[in-house]
Tab-separated table of C-alpha atoms in Angstrom:
chain	number	residue	atom	x	y	z
A	22	MET	CA	-13.455	13.502	77.872
A	23	ARG	CA	-12.518	15.169	74.705
A	24	PRO	CA	-14.192	13.356	71.734
A	25	GLU	CA	-11.415	12.156	69.170
A	26	GLY	CA	-10.754	14.083	65.931
A	27	ASP	CA	-8.739	12.666	62.916
A	28	SER	CA	-6.029	10.060	63.269
A	29	GLY	CA	-4.150	8.079	60.736
A	30	GLY	CA	-2.498	4.806	61.222
A	31	ARG	CA	-1.963	1.482	59.367
A	32	SER	CA	-4.785	-0.738	58.521
A	33	LEU	CA	-5.759	-3.113	61.041
A	34	SER	CA	-7.338	-6.610	59.990
A	35	ARG	CA	-10.582	-7.027	61.230
A	36	ARG	CA	-10.095	-10.771	61.784
A	37	ARG	CA	-6.903	-10.392	63.042
A	38	PHE	CA	-8.246	-7.740	65.748
A	39	LEU	CA	-11.345	-9.368	66.526
A	40	ALA	CA	-9.334	-13.061	67.125
A	41	GLY	CA	-6.787	-11.394	69.178
A	42	SER	CA	-9.507	-9.376	71.597
A	43	SER	CA	-12.119	-12.460	71.494
A	44	ALA	CA	-10.994	-14.420	74.679
A	45	VAL	CA	-10.166	-11.463	76.966
A	46	ALA	CA	-13.831	-9.949	75.638
A	47	VAL	CA	-15.788	-12.890	75.959
A	48	GLY	CA	-14.409	-13.367	79.588
A	49	GLY	CA	-15.069	-9.742	80.340
A	50	ILE	CA	-18.440	-9.805	78.989
A	51	ALA	CA	-19.306	-13.078	81.288
A	52	ALA	CA	-17.763	-11.455	84.242
A	53	GLY	CA	-19.884	-7.944	83.925
A	54	ILE	CA	-22.859	-10.193	83.633
A	55	THR	CA	-22.342	-12.265	86.579
A	56	ALA	CA	-21.487	-9.086	88.552
A	57	ASP	CA	-24.997	-7.555	87.273
A	58	ARG	CA	-26.830	-10.893	88.113
A	59	ALA	CA	-25.424	-10.750	91.595
A	60	ARG	CA	-26.440	-6.831	92.233
A	61	GLY	CA	-29.711	-7.641	90.713
A	62	THR	CA	-29.322	-5.353	88.129
A	63	GLU	CA	-30.409	-7.501	84.835
A	64	SER	CA	-33.577	-7.633	83.139
A	65	SER	CA	-35.704	-10.877	83.233
A	66	THR	CA	-34.157	-11.747	80.033
A	67	GLY	CA	-30.755	-11.357	81.331
A	68	VAL	CA	-29.921	-8.482	79.657
A	69	PRO	CA	-27.743	-6.058	81.637
A	70	LEU	CA	-29.756	-2.982	83.006
A	71	VAL	CA	-26.997	-0.503	82.078
A	72	ALA	CA	-26.622	3.137	82.723
A	73	LEU	CA	-27.856	5.358	79.523
A	74	GLY	CA	-25.694	8.063	79.711
A	75	THR	CA	-26.042	11.213	78.071
A	76	GLN	CA	-25.591	12.832	74.708
A	77	PRO	CA	-23.340	15.504	73.704
A	78	ALA	CA	-25.155	18.546	72.796
A	79	GLY	CA	-25.550	19.942	68.906
A	80	LEU	CA	-25.986	16.328	67.551
A	81	PRO	CA	-28.154	16.344	64.655
A	82	ALA	CA	-31.927	14.952	65.108
A	83	ARG	CA	-31.371	12.932	62.059
A	84	GLN	CA	-29.137	10.020	61.931
A	85	HIS	CA	-28.699	10.176	58.198
A	86	ALA	CA	-27.275	13.967	58.686
A	87	TRP	CA	-23.695	13.571	57.569
A	88	VAL	CA	-23.608	15.986	54.618
A	89	ALA	CA	-22.633	19.337	57.165
A	90	THR	CA	-19.648	17.284	58.425
A	91	LEU	CA	-17.781	16.527	55.262
A	92	SER	CA	-15.123	18.213	53.701
A	93	VAL	CA	-15.436	19.414	50.127
A	94	ASP	CA	-12.972	19.190	47.379
A	95	GLU	CA	-11.431	22.060	44.737
A	96	VAL	CA	-14.905	22.297	43.113
A	97	GLY	CA	-17.000	22.003	46.059
A	98	ASP	CA	-18.040	18.529	45.912
A	99	PRO	CA	-18.370	16.554	49.328
A	100	ILE	CA	-15.333	14.047	49.855
A	101	ALA	CA	-17.042	10.966	51.508
A	102	PRO	CA	-15.522	9.145	54.691
A	103	ARG	CA	-12.484	7.059	53.456
A	104	PHE	CA	-13.489	3.844	55.062
A	105	ASP	CA	-16.979	2.054	55.828
A	106	ARG	CA	-18.115	-0.851	57.728
A	107	LEU	CA	-21.605	-2.515	57.765
A	108	LEU	CA	-22.435	-4.742	61.075
A	109	PHE	CA	-25.606	-6.909	60.688
A	110	PHE	CA	-27.284	-8.182	63.648
A	111	ASP	CA	-30.493	-10.293	64.942
A	112	VAL	CA	-32.461	-9.810	68.123
A	113	VAL	CA	-31.787	-12.223	70.891
A	114	GLY	CA	-35.140	-14.061	71.984
A	115	THR	CA	-37.887	-11.617	72.736
A	116	PRO	CA	-36.999	-7.991	73.178
A	117	GLU	CA	-37.926	-5.858	76.405
A	118	PRO	CA	-37.105	-2.269	77.259
A	119	ALA	CA	-33.790	-3.340	78.605
A	120	TYR	CA	-32.554	-4.222	74.941
A	121	ALA	CA	-33.359	-0.979	73.938
A	122	ARG	CA	-31.488	0.522	76.493
A	123	LEU	CA	-28.446	-1.646	76.216
A	124	LEU	CA	-28.193	-0.555	72.630
A	125	GLU	CA	-28.673	3.262	73.135
A	126	ALA	CA	-26.117	3.329	75.716
A	127	ALA	CA	-23.661	2.105	73.254
A	128	LEU	CA	-24.276	4.403	70.828
A	129	ARG	CA	-24.301	7.258	73.120
A	130	THR	CA	-20.805	6.133	74.345
A	131	LEU	CA	-19.982	6.280	71.013
A	132	GLU	CA	-21.006	9.779	70.513
A	133	ARG	CA	-19.440	10.797	73.865
A	134	ARG	CA	-16.025	9.254	72.655
A	135	PHE	CA	-15.843	10.710	68.849
A	136	ARG	CA	-17.294	13.598	67.428
A	137	TRP	CA	-19.581	13.626	64.753
A	138	GLY	CA	-18.005	13.540	61.329
A	139	PRO	CA	-15.542	11.421	59.029
A	140	GLY	CA	-12.793	12.542	61.469
A	141	GLY	CA	-14.242	11.165	64.481
A	142	LEU	CA	-17.242	8.794	63.546
A	143	LEU	CA	-20.471	9.022	61.728
A	144	PHE	CA	-23.029	5.833	62.250
A	145	THR	CA	-26.708	4.911	61.606
A	146	ALA	CA	-28.867	2.433	63.126
A	147	SER	CA	-31.542	0.843	60.589
A	148	TRP	CA	-34.174	-1.679	61.001
A	149	SER	CA	-35.598	-4.500	58.436
A	150	PRO	CA	-39.008	-5.810	57.508
A	151	ALA	CA	-38.026	-8.846	59.512
A	152	TYR	CA	-37.535	-6.809	62.777
A	153	PHE	CA	-40.994	-5.425	62.513
A	154	GLN	CA	-42.998	-8.678	61.385
A	155	ARG	CA	-40.853	-11.603	63.253
A	156	VAL	CA	-39.546	-9.841	66.244
A	157	LEU	CA	-42.717	-7.339	67.065
A	158	GLY	CA	-45.335	-9.070	65.236
A	159	THR	CA	-46.392	-6.025	63.516
A	160	ARG	CA	-46.475	-4.934	60.152
A	161	SER	CA	-43.591	-3.576	58.464
A	162	PRO	CA	-43.155	0.208	57.253
A	163	ILE	CA	-41.184	-0.826	54.539
A	164	PRO	CA	-41.585	-3.884	51.903
A	165	VAL	CA	-39.204	-6.772	51.877
A	166	ALA	CA	-36.322	-6.197	49.038
A	167	THR	CA	-36.749	-8.261	45.892
A	168	ALA	CA	-34.777	-8.730	42.377
A	169	LEU	CA	-35.280	-5.763	40.343
A	170	SER	CA	-34.118	-6.570	36.999
A	171	SER	CA	-34.407	-9.996	34.978
A	172	PHE	CA	-30.689	-10.616	34.987
A	173	GLU	CA	-30.017	-10.642	38.943
A	174	SER	CA	-31.305	-13.077	41.598
A	175	PRO	CA	-29.826	-11.793	44.784
A	176	THR	CA	-30.222	-13.124	48.013
A	177	ILE	CA	-32.480	-11.172	50.277
A	178	ASP	CA	-30.930	-10.367	53.576
A	179	HIS	CA	-33.343	-10.726	56.651
A	180	TYR	CA	-30.994	-9.698	59.374
A	181	HIS	CA	-32.832	-7.387	61.934
A	182	LEU	CA	-30.320	-4.695	62.527
A	183	CYS	CA	-27.754	-2.685	60.417
A	184	LEU	CA	-25.322	-0.551	62.043
A	185	HIS	CA	-23.466	1.353	59.182
A	186	PHE	CA	-20.356	3.240	60.229
A	187	ALA	CA	-17.944	5.219	58.531
A	188	CYS	CA	-14.839	7.641	59.095
A	189	ASP	CA	-11.361	8.469	57.720
A	190	ASP	CA	-9.786	5.897	60.168
A	191	GLU	CA	-9.927	2.060	59.243
A	192	GLU	CA	-8.486	1.144	62.472
A	193	ARG	CA	-11.162	3.241	64.387
A	194	LEU	CA	-13.762	1.088	62.665
A	195	ALA	CA	-12.296	-2.323	63.633
A	196	ALA	CA	-11.950	-1.135	67.207
A	197	VAL	CA	-15.432	-0.201	67.423
A	198	GLU	CA	-16.500	-3.253	65.921
A	199	GLY	CA	-14.638	-5.467	68.443
A	200	ALA	CA	-16.239	-3.350	71.451
A	201	LEU	CA	-19.759	-4.011	70.246
A	202	VAL	CA	-19.283	-7.805	69.086
A	203	ASN	CA	-16.798	-8.866	71.512
A	204	GLY	CA	-16.992	-6.567	74.275
A	205	ALA	CA	-13.144	-5.463	73.518
A	206	SER	CA	-11.958	-2.310	75.526
A	207	LEU	CA	-12.429	0.952	73.390
A	208	SER	CA	-9.585	3.439	74.238
A	209	GLY	CA	-11.278	6.269	76.041
A	210	ALA	CA	-14.838	5.238	76.054
A	211	ASP	CA	-16.457	5.694	79.690
A	212	GLY	CA	-19.538	3.446	79.067
A	213	THR	CA	-20.362	-0.074	78.162
A	214	LEU	CA	-20.441	-1.057	74.327
A	215	ALA	CA	-21.051	-4.974	74.344
A	216	ILE	CA	-24.520	-5.451	73.007
A	217	SER	CA	-24.231	-9.524	72.492
A	218	PRO	CA	-26.873	-9.917	75.333
A	219	ALA	CA	-29.374	-8.438	72.937
A	220	LEU	CA	-28.052	-8.855	69.809
A	221	ARG	CA	-26.206	-11.472	67.732
A	222	TRP	CA	-23.832	-10.366	65.331
A	223	ARG	CA	-24.143	-12.161	61.892
A	224	GLU	CA	-22.053	-10.411	59.407
A	225	THR	CA	-20.014	-7.478	58.631
A	226	ARG	CA	-18.982	-6.040	55.158
A	227	SER	CA	-16.361	-3.256	55.000
A	228	GLY	CA	-14.736	-1.203	52.371
A	229	PHE	CA	-13.485	2.193	51.264
A	230	THR	CA	-13.700	4.990	49.049
A	231	GLY	CA	-11.520	7.802	47.718
A	232	LYS	CA	-8.234	8.520	45.850
A	233	GLY	CA	-5.538	6.098	46.156
A	234	LEU	CA	-7.769	3.551	48.005
A	235	PRO	CA	-9.004	1.558	45.026
A	236	ALA	CA	-5.599	1.419	43.319
A	237	ALA	CA	-4.007	0.254	46.417
A	238	HIS	CA	-6.687	-2.811	46.751
A	239	GLN	CA	-6.889	-3.710	43.036
A	240	ASP	CA	-4.651	-6.973	43.053
A	241	VAL	CA	-7.987	-9.180	43.661
A	242	ARG	CA	-10.367	-11.253	41.357
A	243	GLY	CA	-12.584	-9.216	39.116
A	244	ILE	CA	-9.764	-6.759	38.088
A	245	PRO	CA	-7.191	-7.607	35.319
A	246	PRO	CA	-3.647	-7.709	35.776
A	247	GLY	CA	-1.676	-4.976	34.946
A	248	ARG	CA	-3.080	-2.433	37.442
A	249	PRO	CA	-5.497	-0.540	35.372
A	250	VAL	CA	-7.000	1.327	38.176
A	251	SER	CA	-5.576	5.019	38.361
A	252	ARG	CA	-4.060	6.292	41.720
A	253	GLN	CA	-6.785	9.165	40.977
A	254	SER	CA	-9.659	7.147	40.675
A	255	PRO	CA	-12.034	7.103	43.613
A	256	LEU	CA	-13.483	4.007	42.714
A	257	PHE	CA	-12.723	0.641	40.853
A	258	MET	CA	-14.569	1.654	37.861
A	259	GLY	CA	-12.306	5.037	37.327
A	260	PHE	CA	-15.085	7.597	37.586
A	261	LYS	CA	-16.373	9.866	40.487
A	262	SER	CA	-20.250	9.382	41.781
A	263	GLY	CA	-20.484	11.873	44.483
A	264	LEU	CA	-21.210	14.890	42.696
A	265	ARG	CA	-23.502	17.607	44.187
A	266	LYS	CA	-26.030	17.672	41.749
A	267	ASN	CA	-26.235	13.831	41.340
A	268	GLN	CA	-27.483	13.422	44.925
A	269	ALA	CA	-30.720	14.111	46.548
A	270	THR	CA	-30.560	16.354	49.617
A	271	GLU	CA	-30.844	15.186	53.433
A	272	ASP	CA	-33.953	17.267	53.613
A	273	TYR	CA	-35.408	15.548	50.268
A	274	VAL	CA	-35.067	12.236	51.478
A	275	THR	CA	-36.460	12.807	55.277
A	276	ILE	CA	-39.577	11.340	56.264
A	277	ALA	CA	-42.109	14.148	56.904
A	278	ASP	CA	-44.695	12.742	59.284
A	279	GLY	CA	-45.927	9.339	60.944
A	280	PRO	CA	-43.977	7.282	63.663
A	281	PHE	CA	-40.535	7.547	61.515
A	282	ALA	CA	-40.800	11.321	61.092
A	283	GLY	CA	-37.236	12.500	60.878
A	284	GLY	CA	-35.992	9.494	59.668
A	285	THR	CA	-35.440	7.818	56.081
A	286	THR	CA	-35.050	4.519	54.457
A	287	MET	CA	-32.051	2.576	53.559
A	288	GLN	CA	-31.352	0.043	50.847
A	289	VAL	CA	-28.145	-1.905	51.014
A	290	SER	CA	-26.748	-4.230	48.047
A	291	TYR	CA	-23.658	-6.071	47.745
A	292	MET	CA	-22.737	-6.289	44.299
A	293	ARG	CA	-19.675	-8.102	42.848
A	294	LEU	CA	-17.631	-6.418	39.934
A	295	ARG	CA	-16.555	-8.033	36.756
A	296	LEU	CA	-13.808	-5.568	35.358
A	297	GLU	CA	-11.880	-8.033	33.118
A	298	SER	CA	-13.555	-6.707	30.062
A	299	TRP	CA	-14.209	-2.853	31.141
A	300	TYR	CA	-10.283	-2.467	31.201
A	301	GLY	CA	-9.376	-5.292	28.780
A	302	MET	CA	-11.682	-5.010	26.267
A	303	LEU	CA	-13.223	-1.441	26.484
A	304	ASP	CA	-10.948	2.138	25.755
A	305	GLU	CA	-11.508	5.138	27.438
A	306	ARG	CA	-13.890	6.410	25.236
A	307	GLU	CA	-15.936	3.387	25.382
A	308	ARG	CA	-16.047	3.186	29.358
A	309	VAL	CA	-17.252	6.729	29.428
A	310	ALA	CA	-20.001	6.101	26.667
A	311	ARG	CA	-21.247	3.151	29.131
A	312	MET	CA	-20.874	5.342	32.398
A	313	TYR	CA	-22.214	8.537	31.075
A	314	SER	CA	-23.261	8.570	27.701
A	315	PRO	CA	-22.078	7.864	24.084
A	316	GLU	CA	-22.283	11.726	23.606
A	317	THR	CA	-19.714	12.562	26.485
A	318	THR	CA	-16.289	12.451	25.809
A	319	PRO	CA	-13.094	11.815	28.209
A	320	ALA	CA	-12.206	15.254	28.281
A	321	GLN	CA	-15.585	16.628	29.107
A	322	VAL	CA	-15.737	14.106	32.056
A	323	ARG	CA	-12.185	15.472	33.470
A	324	HIS	CA	-14.095	18.746	34.032
A	325	ILE	CA	-16.916	17.301	35.369
A	326	THR	CA	-17.671	19.273	38.610
A	327	THR	CA	-21.366	19.626	40.136
A	328	ASP	CA	-23.031	16.655	37.853
A	329	ALA	CA	-22.518	13.762	35.739
A	330	GLU	CA	-22.445	14.083	31.950
A	331	GLY	CA	-25.542	11.984	30.268
A	332	ASP	CA	-28.297	13.956	29.128
A	333	PRO	CA	-31.620	11.893	29.198
A	334	GLY	CA	-32.918	13.923	26.626
A	335	LEU	CA	-30.638	12.440	24.030
A	336	ILE	CA	-31.293	8.729	24.955
A	337	GLU	CA	-33.094	8.308	21.868
A	338	GLU	CA	-29.789	9.405	19.604
A	339	ALA	CA	-27.720	7.082	22.045
A	340	ILE	CA	-30.035	3.949	21.345
A	341	HIS	CA	-30.539	4.823	17.338
A	342	ARG	CA	-27.249	6.222	16.283
A	343	TYR	CA	-24.697	4.630	18.740
A	344	GLY	CA	-26.433	1.545	19.999
A	345	VAL	CA	-25.096	2.150	23.455
A	346	ILE	CA	-26.722	3.657	26.566
A	347	GLY	CA	-24.892	5.485	29.229
A	348	HIS	CA	-25.321	4.541	33.304
A	349	SER	CA	-25.979	8.382	33.923
A	350	GLN	CA	-28.242	9.040	31.200
A	351	THR	CA	-30.913	6.166	32.350
A	352	SER	CA	-30.365	7.075	36.008
A	353	ALA	CA	-31.218	10.545	35.251
A	354	LEU	CA	-34.602	9.208	33.999
A	355	ALA	CA	-35.722	8.582	37.418
A	356	ARG	CA	-35.376	12.169	38.461
A	357	ARG	CA	-38.278	14.267	39.694
A	358	HIS	CA	-38.510	17.902	38.725
A	359	GLY	CA	-34.465	17.554	37.521
A	360	LYS	CA	-33.399	16.409	40.981
A	361	PRO	CA	-32.103	12.853	42.034
A	362	LEU	CA	-34.288	10.760	44.690
A	363	ILE	CA	-31.499	8.935	46.509
A	364	ILE	CA	-28.314	9.451	48.234
A	365	ARG	CA	-25.738	7.389	47.420
A	366	ARG	CA	-23.425	6.154	50.289
A	367	ASP	CA	-21.858	3.411	48.416
A	368	PHE	CA	-18.108	2.245	48.757
A	369	ASN	CA	-15.725	-0.360	47.089
A	370	THR	CA	-14.856	-3.577	48.731
A	371	VAL	CA	-12.583	-6.561	48.524
A	372	ASP	CA	-14.545	-8.726	51.028
A	373	GLY	CA	-14.245	-12.234	50.034
A	374	GLY	CA	-10.812	-11.331	47.921
A	375	TYR	CA	-13.368	-10.111	44.773
A	376	ALA	CA	-13.560	-6.342	43.823
A	377	GLY	CA	-17.087	-5.364	44.784
A	378	LEU	CA	-19.322	-2.454	45.715
A	379	HIS	CA	-21.744	-2.078	48.697
A	380	PHE	CA	-24.257	0.234	47.383
A	381	ALA	CA	-25.982	1.822	50.449
A	382	SER	CA	-28.506	4.410	49.691
A	383	VAL	CA	-30.730	6.458	51.751
A	384	GLN	CA	-34.045	7.833	50.232
A	385	ARG	CA	-37.606	9.012	51.758
A	386	SER	CA	-39.438	5.835	50.418
A	387	ILE	CA	-37.818	2.354	49.073
A	388	GLU	CA	-40.036	3.056	46.183
A	389	ASP	CA	-37.766	5.880	44.946
A	390	PHE	CA	-34.765	3.283	45.001
A	391	VAL	CA	-36.896	1.119	42.987
A	392	LEU	CA	-37.669	3.601	40.474
A	393	THR	CA	-34.227	4.694	40.221
A	394	ARG	CA	-32.830	1.005	39.861
A	395	ASN	CA	-35.349	0.195	37.204
A	396	ALA	CA	-34.519	3.374	35.242
A	397	MET	CA	-31.104	1.825	34.867
A	398	ASN	CA	-32.763	-1.146	33.062
A	399	ALA	CA	-33.697	0.765	29.961
A	400	PRO	CA	-36.784	-0.875	29.562
A	401	GLY	CA	-37.633	-1.093	26.011
A	402	ALA	CA	-34.384	-0.051	24.610
A	403	HIS	CA	-33.984	-3.476	23.031
A	404	GLN	CA	-37.253	-3.374	21.006
A	405	GLU	CA	-35.657	-0.093	19.528
A	406	ASN	CA	-32.162	-1.615	18.836
A	407	LEU	CA	-31.359	-5.064	18.782
A	408	ALA	CA	-27.614	-4.268	19.550
A	409	ILE	CA	-28.825	-3.216	23.254
A	410	THR	CA	-29.956	-6.043	25.562
A	411	ALA	CA	-30.716	-5.828	29.390
A	412	THR	CA	-26.777	-6.044	30.099
A	413	VAL	CA	-24.903	-5.351	26.479
A	414	ASN	CA	-24.120	-1.819	25.510
A	415	ASN	CA	-26.536	-0.865	28.386
A	416	GLY	CA	-24.846	1.218	31.082
A	417	ILE	CA	-22.894	-0.760	33.536
A	418	ASN	CA	-25.304	-3.628	33.877
A	419	GLU	CA	-22.749	-6.179	32.009
A	420	PHE	CA	-20.158	-5.304	34.763
A	421	ILE	CA	-22.071	-5.714	37.944
A	422	THR	CA	-23.863	-9.134	39.758
A	423	VAL	CA	-25.976	-8.363	42.711
A	424	LEU	CA	-25.259	-10.808	45.133
A	425	LYS	CA	-27.478	-9.684	48.426
A	426	ARG	CA	-29.961	-6.687	48.991
A	427	ALA	CA	-32.000	-5.778	51.859
A	428	ASN	CA	-34.110	-2.890	52.732
A	429	TYR	CA	-34.307	-0.935	56.161
A	430	VAL	CA	-36.060	1.898	57.694
A	431	LEU	CA	-33.696	4.519	59.450
A	432	PRO	CA	-35.346	6.165	62.149
A	433	SER	CA	-34.885	9.546	63.713
A	434	ARG	CA	-31.737	9.586	66.355
A	435	ALA	CA	-34.542	9.679	69.483
A	436	SER	CA	-36.245	6.541	68.000
A	437	ARG	CA	-33.066	4.506	66.542
A	438	SER	CA	-32.937	2.124	69.460
A	439	PHE	CA	-35.559	-0.656	68.896
A	440	PRO	CA	-38.180	1.351	67.247
A	441	LEU	CA	-41.897	0.678	67.894
A	442	LEU	CA	-40.662	-1.836	70.939
A	443	PRO	CA	-43.468	-1.395	73.533
A	444	GLY	CA	-41.676	0.611	76.538
A	445	GLY	CA	-38.763	1.050	74.331
A	446	ALA	CA	-39.193	4.747	73.637
A	447	ALA	CA	-38.573	5.836	77.420
A	448	LEU	CA	-35.039	6.169	77.386
A	449	THR	CA	-34.215	8.580	79.962
């Protein structure tokens, strides 16, 4: 079977796709499980004992190794996949090795079906503190997420598993979700994809990034009328974010030793955007000042290539002379030896009919994300200039509301299916 490459096609509504396939899918799952029971090929918990299947040669050992597959733009910056989907699951009952085998078989089927990359499919499987503490009854290798500023009060997610899918074809992501959640047929797949006997689907978050997509989706709440989002903008706020030097490297964010060596950690936040005043009250120069720094000009922004403008060394001048601090300026305070600590894999969304941002990032430790997020708060700036508060004149804090947040550990590819589950590592 030949892995599938790029394909275009019209957008397919996830709700319409799943609704159309659910009746057939549920019946198919039930029939398959009944047949397995008749043959005695299920575990003691009723999870089918499926054929594991092989993996294509050459896949990276790191799940989070995406960069080498990405195209680059005219200045050499990586081009992110155009569409993303986050699927959240809880473990059904008490897991056993058959659970790990079922999930691993499904993920290997996807690897055989689609080549690794945005023209085929990229994905990761990551696990929350609740999985380790509540399901396995062991200590979590990562902390539970928390609010990280005085002006946010997010709901903390406690889902067990997060599957992050990304590619350039939105219809493909809908088909993959339907196959995993409802057992719907996936064209060209040669193995099982239904994971519902072991993992209960809880929520899906979807979105996009790239020129033209935010403009095409801007008729939602949170964005003022008049279609202010440019067709050239890759994100709702009008600026490019994925520059080579404002992202950590995959080597840097990889865990070096221990049970999760070769993996990393992931943080996921769901933010609602309030851009009525961003576009309705601020001109371009003022938006540039808040995104980058008050010393940065719109002309400079149009020529940004490898890194974001916003010298953190000028932050005192920003506070005292301008009374405005830039987002890039404060974020850069969290760098080590001049290098960022996290890789952003965020994307815009119109989930629920609102403009939003699903901020997914990978970093060696959750503490690196916390350090980066805390730098955005510019603590102490208000004491130096009363015009700056936690939100007003302080980067982009005024224009985002964090609704949800969660932390995950993202194992290596070999350990991605039910990590630390007794007997679950023997997937041969």
